[in-house]
Structure formats: structure tokens, C-alpha cells
mmCIF file of C-alpha atoms and ligand atoms in Angstrom:
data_model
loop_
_atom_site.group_PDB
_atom_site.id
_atom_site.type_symbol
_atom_site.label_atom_id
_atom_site.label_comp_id
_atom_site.label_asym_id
_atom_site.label_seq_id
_atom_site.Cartn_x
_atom_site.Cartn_y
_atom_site.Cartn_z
ATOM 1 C CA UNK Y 1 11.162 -38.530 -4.397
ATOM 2 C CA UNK Y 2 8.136 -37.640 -6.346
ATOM 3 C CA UNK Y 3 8.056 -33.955 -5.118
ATOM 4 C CA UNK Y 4 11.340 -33.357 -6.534
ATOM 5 C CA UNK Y 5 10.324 -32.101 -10.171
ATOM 6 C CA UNK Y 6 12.758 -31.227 -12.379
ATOM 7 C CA UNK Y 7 11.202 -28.263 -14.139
ATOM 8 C CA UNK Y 8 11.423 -26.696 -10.559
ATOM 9 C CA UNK Y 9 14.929 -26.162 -11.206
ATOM 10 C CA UNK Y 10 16.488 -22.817 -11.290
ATOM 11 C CA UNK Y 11 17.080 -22.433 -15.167
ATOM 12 C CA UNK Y 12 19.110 -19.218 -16.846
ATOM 13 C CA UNK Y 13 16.896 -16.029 -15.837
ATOM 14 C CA UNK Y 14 15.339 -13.701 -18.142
ATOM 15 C CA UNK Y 15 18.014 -10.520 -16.792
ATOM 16 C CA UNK Y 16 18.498 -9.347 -20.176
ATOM 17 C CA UNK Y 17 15.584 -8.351 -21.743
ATOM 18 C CA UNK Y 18 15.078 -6.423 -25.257
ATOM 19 C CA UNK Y 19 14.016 -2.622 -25.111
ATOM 20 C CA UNK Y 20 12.206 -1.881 -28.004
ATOM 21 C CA UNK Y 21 12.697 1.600 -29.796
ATOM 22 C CA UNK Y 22 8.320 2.848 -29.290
ATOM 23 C CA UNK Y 23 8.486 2.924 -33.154
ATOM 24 C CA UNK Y 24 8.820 -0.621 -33.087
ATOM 25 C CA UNK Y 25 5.423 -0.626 -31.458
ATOM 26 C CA UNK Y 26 2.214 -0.472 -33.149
ATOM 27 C CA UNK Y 27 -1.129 -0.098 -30.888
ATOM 28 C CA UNK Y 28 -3.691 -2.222 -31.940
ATOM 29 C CA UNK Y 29 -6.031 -2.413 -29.378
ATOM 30 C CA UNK Y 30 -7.346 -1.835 -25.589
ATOM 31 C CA UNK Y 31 -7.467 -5.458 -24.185
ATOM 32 C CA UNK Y 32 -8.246 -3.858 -20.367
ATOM 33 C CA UNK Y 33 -8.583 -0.730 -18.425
ATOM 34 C CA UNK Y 34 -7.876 -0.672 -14.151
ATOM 35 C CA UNK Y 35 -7.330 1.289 -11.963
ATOM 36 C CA UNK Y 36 -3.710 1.710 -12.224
ATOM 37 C CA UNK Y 37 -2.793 1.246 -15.452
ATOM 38 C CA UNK Y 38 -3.701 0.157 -19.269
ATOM 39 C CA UNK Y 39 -2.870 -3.214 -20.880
ATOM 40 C CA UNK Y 40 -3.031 -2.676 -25.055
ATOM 41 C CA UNK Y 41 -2.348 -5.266 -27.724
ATOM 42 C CA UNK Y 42 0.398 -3.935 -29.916
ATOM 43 C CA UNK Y 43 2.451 -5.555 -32.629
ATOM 44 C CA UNK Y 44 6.084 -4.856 -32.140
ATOM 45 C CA UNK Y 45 7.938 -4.582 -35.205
ATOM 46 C CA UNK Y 46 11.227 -4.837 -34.756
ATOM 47 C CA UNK Y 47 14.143 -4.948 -37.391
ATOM 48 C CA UNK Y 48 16.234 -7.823 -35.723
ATOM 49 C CA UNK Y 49 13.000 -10.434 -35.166
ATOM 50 C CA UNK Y 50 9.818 -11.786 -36.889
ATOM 51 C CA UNK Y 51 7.406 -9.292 -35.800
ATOM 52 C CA UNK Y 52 4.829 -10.468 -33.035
ATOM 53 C CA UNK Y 53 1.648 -9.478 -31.110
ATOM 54 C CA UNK Y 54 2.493 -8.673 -27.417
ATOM 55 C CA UNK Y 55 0.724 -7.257 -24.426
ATOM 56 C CA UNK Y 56 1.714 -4.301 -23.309
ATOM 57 C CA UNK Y 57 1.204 -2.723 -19.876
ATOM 58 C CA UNK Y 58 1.804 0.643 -19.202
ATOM 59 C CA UNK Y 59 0.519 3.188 -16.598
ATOM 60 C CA UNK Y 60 -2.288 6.062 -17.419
ATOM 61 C CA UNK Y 61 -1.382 9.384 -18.854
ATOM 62 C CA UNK Y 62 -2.585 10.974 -15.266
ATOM 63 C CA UNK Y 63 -0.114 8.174 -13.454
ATOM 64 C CA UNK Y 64 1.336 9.408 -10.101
ATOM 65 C CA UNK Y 65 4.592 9.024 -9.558
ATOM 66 C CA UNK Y 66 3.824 6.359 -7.055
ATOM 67 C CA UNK Y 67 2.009 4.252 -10.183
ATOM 68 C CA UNK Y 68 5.138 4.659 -12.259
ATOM 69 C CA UNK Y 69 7.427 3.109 -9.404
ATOM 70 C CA UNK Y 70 5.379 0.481 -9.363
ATOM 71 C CA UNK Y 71 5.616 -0.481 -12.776
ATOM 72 C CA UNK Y 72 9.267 -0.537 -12.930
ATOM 73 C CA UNK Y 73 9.172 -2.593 -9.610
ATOM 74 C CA UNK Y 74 6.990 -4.794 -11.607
ATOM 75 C CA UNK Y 75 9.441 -5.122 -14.684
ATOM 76 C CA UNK Y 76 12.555 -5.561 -12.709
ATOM 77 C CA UNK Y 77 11.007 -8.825 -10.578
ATOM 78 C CA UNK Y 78 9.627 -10.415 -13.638
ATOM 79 C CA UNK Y 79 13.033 -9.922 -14.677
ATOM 80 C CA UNK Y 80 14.205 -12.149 -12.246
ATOM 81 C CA UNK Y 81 11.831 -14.899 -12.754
ATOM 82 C CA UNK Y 82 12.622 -17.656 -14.953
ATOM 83 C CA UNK Y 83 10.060 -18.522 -17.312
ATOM 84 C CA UNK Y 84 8.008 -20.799 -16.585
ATOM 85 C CA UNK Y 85 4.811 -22.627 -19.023
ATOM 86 C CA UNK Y 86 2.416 -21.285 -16.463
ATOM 87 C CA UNK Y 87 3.058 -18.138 -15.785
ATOM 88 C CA UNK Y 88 2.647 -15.085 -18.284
ATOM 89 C CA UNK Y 89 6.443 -14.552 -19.940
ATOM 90 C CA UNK Y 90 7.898 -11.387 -20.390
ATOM 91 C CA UNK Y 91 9.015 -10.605 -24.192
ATOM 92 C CA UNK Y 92 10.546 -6.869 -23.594
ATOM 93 C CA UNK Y 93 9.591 -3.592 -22.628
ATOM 94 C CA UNK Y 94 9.949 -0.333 -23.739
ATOM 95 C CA UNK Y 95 9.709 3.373 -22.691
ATOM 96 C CA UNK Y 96 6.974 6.277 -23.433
ATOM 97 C CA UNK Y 97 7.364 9.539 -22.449
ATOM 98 C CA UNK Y 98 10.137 8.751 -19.178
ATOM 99 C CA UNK Y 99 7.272 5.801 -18.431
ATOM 100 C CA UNK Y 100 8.176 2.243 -18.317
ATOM 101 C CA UNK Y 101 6.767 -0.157 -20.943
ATOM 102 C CA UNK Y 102 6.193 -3.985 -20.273
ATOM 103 C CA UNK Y 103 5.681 -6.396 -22.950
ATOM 104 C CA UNK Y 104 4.246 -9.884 -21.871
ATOM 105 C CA UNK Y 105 2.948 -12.454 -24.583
ATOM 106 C CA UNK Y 106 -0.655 -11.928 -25.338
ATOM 107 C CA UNK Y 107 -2.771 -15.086 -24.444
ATOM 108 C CA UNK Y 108 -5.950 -14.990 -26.989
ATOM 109 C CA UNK Y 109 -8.494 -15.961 -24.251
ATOM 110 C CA UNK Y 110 -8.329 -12.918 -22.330
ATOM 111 C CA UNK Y 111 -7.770 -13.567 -18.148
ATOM 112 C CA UNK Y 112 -9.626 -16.729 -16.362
ATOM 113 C CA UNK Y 113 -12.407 -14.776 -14.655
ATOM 114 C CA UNK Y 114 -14.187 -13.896 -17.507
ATOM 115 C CA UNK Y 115 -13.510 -17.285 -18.711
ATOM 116 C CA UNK Y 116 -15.378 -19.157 -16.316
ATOM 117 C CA UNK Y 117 -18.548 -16.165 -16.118
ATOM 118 C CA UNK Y 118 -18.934 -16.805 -20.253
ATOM 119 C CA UNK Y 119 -18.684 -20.690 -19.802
ATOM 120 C CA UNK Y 120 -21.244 -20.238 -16.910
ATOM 121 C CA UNK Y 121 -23.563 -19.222 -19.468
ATOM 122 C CA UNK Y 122 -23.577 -22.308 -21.796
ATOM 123 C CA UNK Y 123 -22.422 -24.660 -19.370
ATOM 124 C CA UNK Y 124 -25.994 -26.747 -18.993
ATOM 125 C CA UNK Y 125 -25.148 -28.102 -22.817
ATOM 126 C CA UNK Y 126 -22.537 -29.927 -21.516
ATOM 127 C CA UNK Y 127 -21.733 -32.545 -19.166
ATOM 128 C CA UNK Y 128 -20.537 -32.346 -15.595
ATOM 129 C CA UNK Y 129 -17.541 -34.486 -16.373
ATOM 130 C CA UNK Y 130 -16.109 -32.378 -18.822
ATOM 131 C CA UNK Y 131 -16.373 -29.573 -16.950
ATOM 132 C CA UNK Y 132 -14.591 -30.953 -14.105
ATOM 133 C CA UNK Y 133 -11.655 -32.333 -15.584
ATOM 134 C CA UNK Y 134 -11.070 -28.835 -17.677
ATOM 135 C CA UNK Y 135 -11.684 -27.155 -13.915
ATOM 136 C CA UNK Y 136 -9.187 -29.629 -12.237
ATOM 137 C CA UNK Y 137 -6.679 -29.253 -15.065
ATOM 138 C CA UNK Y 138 -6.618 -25.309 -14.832
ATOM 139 C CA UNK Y 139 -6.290 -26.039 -10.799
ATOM 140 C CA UNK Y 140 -2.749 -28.283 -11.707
ATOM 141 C CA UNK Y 141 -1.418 -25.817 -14.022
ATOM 142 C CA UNK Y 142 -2.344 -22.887 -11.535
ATOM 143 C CA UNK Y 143 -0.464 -25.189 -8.893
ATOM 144 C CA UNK Y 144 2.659 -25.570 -11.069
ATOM 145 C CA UNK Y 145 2.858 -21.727 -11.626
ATOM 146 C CA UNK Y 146 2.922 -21.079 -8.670
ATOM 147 C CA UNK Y 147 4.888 -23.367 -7.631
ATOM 148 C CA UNK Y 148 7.712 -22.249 -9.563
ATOM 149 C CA UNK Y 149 6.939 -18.769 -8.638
ATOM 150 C CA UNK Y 150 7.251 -19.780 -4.870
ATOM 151 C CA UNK Y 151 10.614 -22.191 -5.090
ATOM 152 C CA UNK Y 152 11.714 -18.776 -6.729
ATOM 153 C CA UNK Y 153 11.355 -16.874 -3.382
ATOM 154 C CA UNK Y 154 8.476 -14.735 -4.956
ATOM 155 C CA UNK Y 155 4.887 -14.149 -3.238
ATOM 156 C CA UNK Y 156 2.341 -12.516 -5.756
ATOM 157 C CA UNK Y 157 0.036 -11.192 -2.989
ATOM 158 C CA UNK Y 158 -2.577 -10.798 -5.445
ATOM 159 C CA UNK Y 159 -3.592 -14.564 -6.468
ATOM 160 C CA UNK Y 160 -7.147 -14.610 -7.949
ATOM 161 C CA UNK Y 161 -8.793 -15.380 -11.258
ATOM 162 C CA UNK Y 162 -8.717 -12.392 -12.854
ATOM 163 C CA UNK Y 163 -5.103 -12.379 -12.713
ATOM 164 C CA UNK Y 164 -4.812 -15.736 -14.209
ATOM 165 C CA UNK Y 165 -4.682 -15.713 -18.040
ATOM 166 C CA UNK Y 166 -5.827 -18.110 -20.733
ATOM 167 C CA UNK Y 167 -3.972 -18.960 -24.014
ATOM 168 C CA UNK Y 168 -5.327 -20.066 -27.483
ATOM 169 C CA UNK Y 169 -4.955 -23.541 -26.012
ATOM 170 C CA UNK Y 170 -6.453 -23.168 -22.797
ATOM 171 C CA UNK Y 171 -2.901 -22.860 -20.772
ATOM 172 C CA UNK Y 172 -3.418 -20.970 -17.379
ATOM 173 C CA UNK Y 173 -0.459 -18.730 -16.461
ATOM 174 C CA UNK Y 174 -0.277 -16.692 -14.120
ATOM 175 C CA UNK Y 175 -0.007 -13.101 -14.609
ATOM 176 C CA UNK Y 176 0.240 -9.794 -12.788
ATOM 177 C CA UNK Y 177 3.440 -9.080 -10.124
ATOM 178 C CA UNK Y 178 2.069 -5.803 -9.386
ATOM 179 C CA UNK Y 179 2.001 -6.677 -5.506
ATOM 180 C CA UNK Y 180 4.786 -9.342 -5.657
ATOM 181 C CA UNK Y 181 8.035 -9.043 -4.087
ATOM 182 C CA UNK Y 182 11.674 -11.230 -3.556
ATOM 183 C CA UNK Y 183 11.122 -12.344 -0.431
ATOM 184 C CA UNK Y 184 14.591 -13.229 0.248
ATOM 185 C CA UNK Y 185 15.782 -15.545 3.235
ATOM 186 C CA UNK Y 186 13.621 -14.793 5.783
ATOM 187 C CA UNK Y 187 10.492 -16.025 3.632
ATOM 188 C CA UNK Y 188 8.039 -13.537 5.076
ATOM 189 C CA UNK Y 189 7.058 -9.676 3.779
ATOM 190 C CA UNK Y 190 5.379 -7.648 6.896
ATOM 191 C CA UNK Y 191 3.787 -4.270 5.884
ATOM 192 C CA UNK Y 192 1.914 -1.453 7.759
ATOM 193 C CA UNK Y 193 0.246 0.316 4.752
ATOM 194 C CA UNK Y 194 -2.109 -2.598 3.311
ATOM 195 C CA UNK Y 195 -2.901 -0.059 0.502
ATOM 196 C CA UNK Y 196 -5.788 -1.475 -1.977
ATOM 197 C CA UNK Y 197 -5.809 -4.998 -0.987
ATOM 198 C CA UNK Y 198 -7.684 -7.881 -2.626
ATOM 199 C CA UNK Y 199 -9.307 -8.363 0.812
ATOM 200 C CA UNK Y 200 -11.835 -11.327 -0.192
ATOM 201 C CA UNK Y 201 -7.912 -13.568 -1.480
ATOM 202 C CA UNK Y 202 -6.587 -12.928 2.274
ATOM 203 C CA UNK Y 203 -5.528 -15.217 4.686
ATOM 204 C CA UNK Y 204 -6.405 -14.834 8.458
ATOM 205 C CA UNK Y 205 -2.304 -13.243 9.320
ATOM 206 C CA UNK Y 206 -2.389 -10.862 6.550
ATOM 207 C CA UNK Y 207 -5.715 -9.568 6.734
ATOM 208 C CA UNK Y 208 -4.937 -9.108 10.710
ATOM 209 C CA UNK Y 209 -1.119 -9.130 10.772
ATOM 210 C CA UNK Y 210 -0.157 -7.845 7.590
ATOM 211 C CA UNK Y 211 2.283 -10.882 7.783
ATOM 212 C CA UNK Y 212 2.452 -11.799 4.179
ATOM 213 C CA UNK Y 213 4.456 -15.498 3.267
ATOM 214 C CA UNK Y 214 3.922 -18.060 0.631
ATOM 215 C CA UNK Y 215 1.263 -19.613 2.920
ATOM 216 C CA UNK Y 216 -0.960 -16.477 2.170
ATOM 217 C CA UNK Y 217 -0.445 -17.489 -1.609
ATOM 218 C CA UNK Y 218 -1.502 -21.100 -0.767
ATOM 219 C CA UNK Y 219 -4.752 -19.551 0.802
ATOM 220 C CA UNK Y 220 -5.739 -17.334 -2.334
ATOM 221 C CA UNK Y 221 -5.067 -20.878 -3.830
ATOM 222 C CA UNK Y 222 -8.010 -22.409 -2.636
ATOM 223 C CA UNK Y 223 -10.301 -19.366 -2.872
ATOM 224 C CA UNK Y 224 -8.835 -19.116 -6.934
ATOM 225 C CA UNK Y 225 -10.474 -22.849 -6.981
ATOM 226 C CA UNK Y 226 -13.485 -22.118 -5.195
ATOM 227 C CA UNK Y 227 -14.112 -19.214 -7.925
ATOM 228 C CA UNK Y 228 -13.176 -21.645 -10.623
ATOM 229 C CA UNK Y 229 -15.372 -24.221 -9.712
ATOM 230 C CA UNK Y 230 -18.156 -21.828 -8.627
ATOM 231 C CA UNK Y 231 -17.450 -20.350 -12.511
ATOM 232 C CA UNK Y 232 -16.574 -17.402 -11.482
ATOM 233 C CA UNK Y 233 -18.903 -16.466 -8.316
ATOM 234 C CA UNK Y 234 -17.323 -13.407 -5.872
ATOM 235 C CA UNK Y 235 -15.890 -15.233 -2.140
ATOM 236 C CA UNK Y 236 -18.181 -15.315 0.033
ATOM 237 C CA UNK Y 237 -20.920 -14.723 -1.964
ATOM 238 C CA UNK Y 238 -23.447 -13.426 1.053
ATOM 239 C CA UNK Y 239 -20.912 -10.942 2.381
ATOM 240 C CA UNK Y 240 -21.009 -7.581 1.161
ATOM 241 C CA UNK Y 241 -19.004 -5.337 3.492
ATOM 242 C CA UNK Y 242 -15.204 -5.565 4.296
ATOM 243 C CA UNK Y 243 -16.016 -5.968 7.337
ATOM 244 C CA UNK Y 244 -18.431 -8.865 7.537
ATOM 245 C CA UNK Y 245 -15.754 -10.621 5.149
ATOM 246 C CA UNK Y 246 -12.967 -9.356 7.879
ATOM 247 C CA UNK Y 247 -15.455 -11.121 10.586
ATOM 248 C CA UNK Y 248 -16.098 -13.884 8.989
ATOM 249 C CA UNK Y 249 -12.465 -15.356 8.111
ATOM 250 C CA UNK Y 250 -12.063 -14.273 12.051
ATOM 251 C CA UNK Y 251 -14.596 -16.334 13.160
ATOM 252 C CA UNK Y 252 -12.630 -19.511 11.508
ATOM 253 C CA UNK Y 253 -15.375 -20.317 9.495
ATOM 254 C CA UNK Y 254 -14.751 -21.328 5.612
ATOM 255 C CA UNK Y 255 -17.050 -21.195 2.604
ATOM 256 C CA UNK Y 256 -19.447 -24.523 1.981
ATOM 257 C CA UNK Y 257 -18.512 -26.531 -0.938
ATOM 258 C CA UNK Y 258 -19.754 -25.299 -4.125
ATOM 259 C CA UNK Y 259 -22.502 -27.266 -5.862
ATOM 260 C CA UNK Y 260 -20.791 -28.713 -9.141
ATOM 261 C CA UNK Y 261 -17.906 -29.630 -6.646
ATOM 262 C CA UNK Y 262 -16.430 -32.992 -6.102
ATOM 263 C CA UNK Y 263 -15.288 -33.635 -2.731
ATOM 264 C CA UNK Y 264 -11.488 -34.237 -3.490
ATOM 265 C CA UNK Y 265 -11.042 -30.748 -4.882
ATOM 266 C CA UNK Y 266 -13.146 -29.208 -1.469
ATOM 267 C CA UNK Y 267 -10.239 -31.261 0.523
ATOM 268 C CA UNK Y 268 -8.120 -28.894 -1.233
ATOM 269 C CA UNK Y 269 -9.112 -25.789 -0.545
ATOM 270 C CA UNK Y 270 -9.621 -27.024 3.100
ATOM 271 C CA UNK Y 271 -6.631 -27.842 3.568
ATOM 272 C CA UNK Y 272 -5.715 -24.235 1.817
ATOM 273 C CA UNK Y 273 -7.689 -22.603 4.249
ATOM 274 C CA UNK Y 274 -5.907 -24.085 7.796
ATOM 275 C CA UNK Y 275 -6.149 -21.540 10.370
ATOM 276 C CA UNK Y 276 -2.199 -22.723 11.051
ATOM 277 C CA UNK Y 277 -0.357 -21.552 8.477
ATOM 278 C CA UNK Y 278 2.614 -23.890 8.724
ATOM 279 C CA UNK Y 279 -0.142 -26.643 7.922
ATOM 280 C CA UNK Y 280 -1.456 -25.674 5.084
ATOM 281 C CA UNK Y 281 0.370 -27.666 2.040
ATOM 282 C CA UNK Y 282 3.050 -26.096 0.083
ATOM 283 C CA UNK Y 283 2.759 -25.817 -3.725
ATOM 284 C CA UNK Y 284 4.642 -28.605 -4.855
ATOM 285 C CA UNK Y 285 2.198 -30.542 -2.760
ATOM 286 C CA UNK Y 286 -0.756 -29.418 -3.695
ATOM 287 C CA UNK Y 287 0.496 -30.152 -7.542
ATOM 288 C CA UNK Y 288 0.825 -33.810 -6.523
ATOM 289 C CA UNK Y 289 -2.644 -33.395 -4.856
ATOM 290 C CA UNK Y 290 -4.272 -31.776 -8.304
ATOM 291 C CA UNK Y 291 -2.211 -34.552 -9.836
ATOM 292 C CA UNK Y 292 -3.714 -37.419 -8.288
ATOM 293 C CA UNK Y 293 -7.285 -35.830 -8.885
ATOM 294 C CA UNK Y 294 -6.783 -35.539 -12.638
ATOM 295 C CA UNK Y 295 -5.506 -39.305 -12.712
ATOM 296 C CA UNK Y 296 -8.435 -40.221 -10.724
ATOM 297 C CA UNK Y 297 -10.680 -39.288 -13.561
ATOM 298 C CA UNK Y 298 -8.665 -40.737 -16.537
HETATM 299 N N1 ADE V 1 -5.229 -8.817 -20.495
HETATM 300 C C1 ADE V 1 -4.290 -8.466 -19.635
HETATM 301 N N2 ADE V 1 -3.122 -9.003 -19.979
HETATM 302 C C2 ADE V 1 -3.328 -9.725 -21.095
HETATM 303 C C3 ADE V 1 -2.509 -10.543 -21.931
HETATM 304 N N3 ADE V 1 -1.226 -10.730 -21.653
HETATM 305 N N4 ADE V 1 -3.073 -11.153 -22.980
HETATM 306 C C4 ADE V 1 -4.372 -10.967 -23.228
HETATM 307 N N5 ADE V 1 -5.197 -10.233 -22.500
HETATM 308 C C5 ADE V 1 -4.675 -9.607 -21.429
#
């Protein structure tokens, strides 16, 4: 059975993780600003381990008590995910004034979205062949993150490029469990406070059901290619209100293929975007898809 892979085993989980004293931690500098919090690159230099650079996320000095919650959320489900090569591991955390500190690896090459707007830029120097096969590579290893992340019993809610980060390498892991949750047995996560919701990543149930299962993941899939292979362009580019984006995804209409797109990866996010949920492809299928795609070109 090709689909059974055997790095989607459950391996030993992460459940003990270091917390390092905060004079361990030196700030070195801001790597991003939001809404909600700050992410810094510190070194941590600790007495029982080769000191080394880390990300650290922590929430803003005017942080409700709401934002703080949320962090520690955050830090107790990456807990329980085993690592995995594409998605961002957690070294640690730490704790600053009663506030929770995470520490996740730093990956040089800052998050995917600005990846793919700077290689926009230069992009005519090169040919369209490279370009594709780096495009269809990140698609694979997005695939694989998430598939482990789903075989897990974890949605991320929040799938998009800028929450995909690069390493030195060019790795793609996947990053940021700030709207994730354990979905347990029943597979499905129904809320009736949608909050600050990445609106233009939403399939048709959540946006209009608030019914939230890994087949809402599999639809901010195929929009997280469309951006990748658009480098970087914002979902339906023409729409500029909530509500014309709200309309639109209503109507059942999807979003033309982009222009430096092969057709095989459009089949993809197609088939990402069924209006039936149930027949959209799971993860591990749309690996073997992104698979065949980067065979095809070899
Ligand atoms: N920006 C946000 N998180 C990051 C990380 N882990 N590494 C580098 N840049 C980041």
C-alpha cells in the first residue's frame, strides 16, 4: 500500500520540553511584529547544551489576558505533536514576567510569503522549469507537514503562506498553531465566535457553518498553492471586500489557473476546492499526487 508511509507513524512526543531560566536568553533581534504577539531571534545560552539561535514567540507587553491564553494553548498542542521535518519544531520555552515563552528553531529564510514576493522580482532571469519544480517541491513538503499534522488529529485553521517557513536549505515547515486544536474522535471543531479569521484560506462550511475539519485544511491547501505558484499574489485577486470574497466561494465558483501554472498542479487545487467536502483528497493523497508531479519532471 503506497499510502501507508512510515514516517506517518506516531513516534515518542515532544511532552517534555526544556524551560529555560530568561537569563539563558539573549535577544538578538525582531524577526516579526503581528497583531498578537512578537517573534525575536534570541540565542539561548544554556549551561547543560551547546548554545543555539532559536525563535522565540511571546505576546506584547499590552497582551490581554485573552492573548496570553492563547499562547499557552499554543505551547501545550505543539507539545503534543511529534516532530516532524516539515513542520517548525519546538526547542523549549520559557517564562517573562508570568507570560509564556515559546522557542521554535529559527529557519534563516524568514516565512514562504515573502519568499515567493522577493523571487517574483528576479524571477524573469530564470527559467520556467526551475521555477516549477522548486514550486512543486515546496507543494510535497507542505503536503507531508500536513499530513503528519492531520494523522495527528490536529487542524491548524490558519494554513497559508505566511505561516509556512523556509530554512537555510529551502525546507518548508509549517509553522504557527495559534488557531489549531486536538480534534479528538469526532474529527470536526464547530465554533460560534469566528474571531479574526483568515477569511480568503476558508472553505465553503466554515466560512458559512463554522464547521471546521481537516477538509477545511485540505482547502487552504490548494489556495497555499495557488499563492505559491501565483508568487505570492492575495486569493482572489479582484475581490476586495469580505463580502464579495464571502459571495464568491458561495456562488461555487473557483479562481482561474494562474499563468506560470501547469495543469497537473491546477488539478490539485481543484480537487482541493470540491464543494463536497468528503471528496476532496486527504493529505496523504495529495502527497502521492505532488509526488507523481515531481517525478513527472525528473
Ligand atoms: N518568523 C517567525 N517565526 C520565525 C522562525 N521560526 N524563524 C525565522 N523567522 C521567523
Amino acid at each position: 500500500d503506497r499510502n501507508a508511509r512510515p514516517d506517518a507513524v506516531v513516534h515518542k512526543s515532544n511532552l517534555r520540553v526544556r524551560e529555560y531560566p530568561m537569563e539563558a536568553i539573549d535577544v538578538k533581534k525582531t524577526l516579526g511584529s503581528g497583531e498578537f504577539g512578537d517573534v525575536i531571534l534570541v540565542k539561548v545560552n544554556d549551561d547543560d547544551s551547546v548554545p543555539f539561535n532559536a525563535a522565540a514567540k511571546k505576546v506584547k507587553d499590552n497582551a490581554s489576558r485573552e492573548d496570553v491564553r492563547a499562547l499557552k494553548r499554543e505551547l501545550e498542542l505543539m507539545k503534543q505533536l511529534p516532530r516532524h521535518d516539515n513542520v517548525v519544531e519546538l526547542l523549549g520555552s520559557s517564562t517573562y514576567n508570568g507570560n509564556p515563552i515559546i522557542l521554535v528553531e529559527y529557519l534563516s529564510l524568514g516565512d514562504l510569503y515573502n519568499y515567493l514576493v522577493r523571487k517574483r522580482k528576479n524571477y524573469i532571469q530564470k527559467s520556467d522549469m526551475t521555477i516549477s519544480k522548486e514550486f512543486a517541491k515546496f507543494g510535497w513538503q507542505i503536503a507531508r507537514g500536513m499530513e503528519h499534522i492531520s494523522l495527528n488529529k490536529f487542524l491548524h485553521r490558519d494554513l497559508a503562506a505566511r505561516n509556512v517557513l523556509l530554512s537555510a536549505n529551502k525546507v518548508c515547515k509549517i509553522s504557527d498553531f495559534g488557531l489549531s486544536r486536538d480534534v479528538g474522535p469526532k474529527e470536526m471543531y464547530s465554533t460560534k465566535s469566528p474571531g479574526r479569521l483568515p477569511i480568503r484560506c476558508m472553505s465553503p462550511e466554515a466560512l458559512f457553518h463554522n464547521i471546521y475539519t481537516t477538509k477545511n485544511d485540505v482547502w487552504a491547501y490548494g489556495i497555499l498553492l495557488w499563492e505559491i505558484l501565483t508568487f505570492g499574489a492575495t486569493p482572489y485577486p479582484r475581490l476586495t471586500t469580505v463580502h464579495d470574497v464571502r459571495n464568491h466561494v458561495k456562488s461555487g465558483r473557483l479562481m482561474d489557473k494562474p499563468e506560470h501554472c501547469d495543469e497537473d498542479i491546477y488539478n490539485v487545487m481543484q480537487e482541493c476546492w470540491k464543494q463536497n467536502a468528503e471528496e476532496r483528497p486527504t493529505f496523504s493523497k495529495l502527497v502521492s499526487k505532488m509526488e507523481v508531479i515531481l517525478q513527472r519532471d525528473t
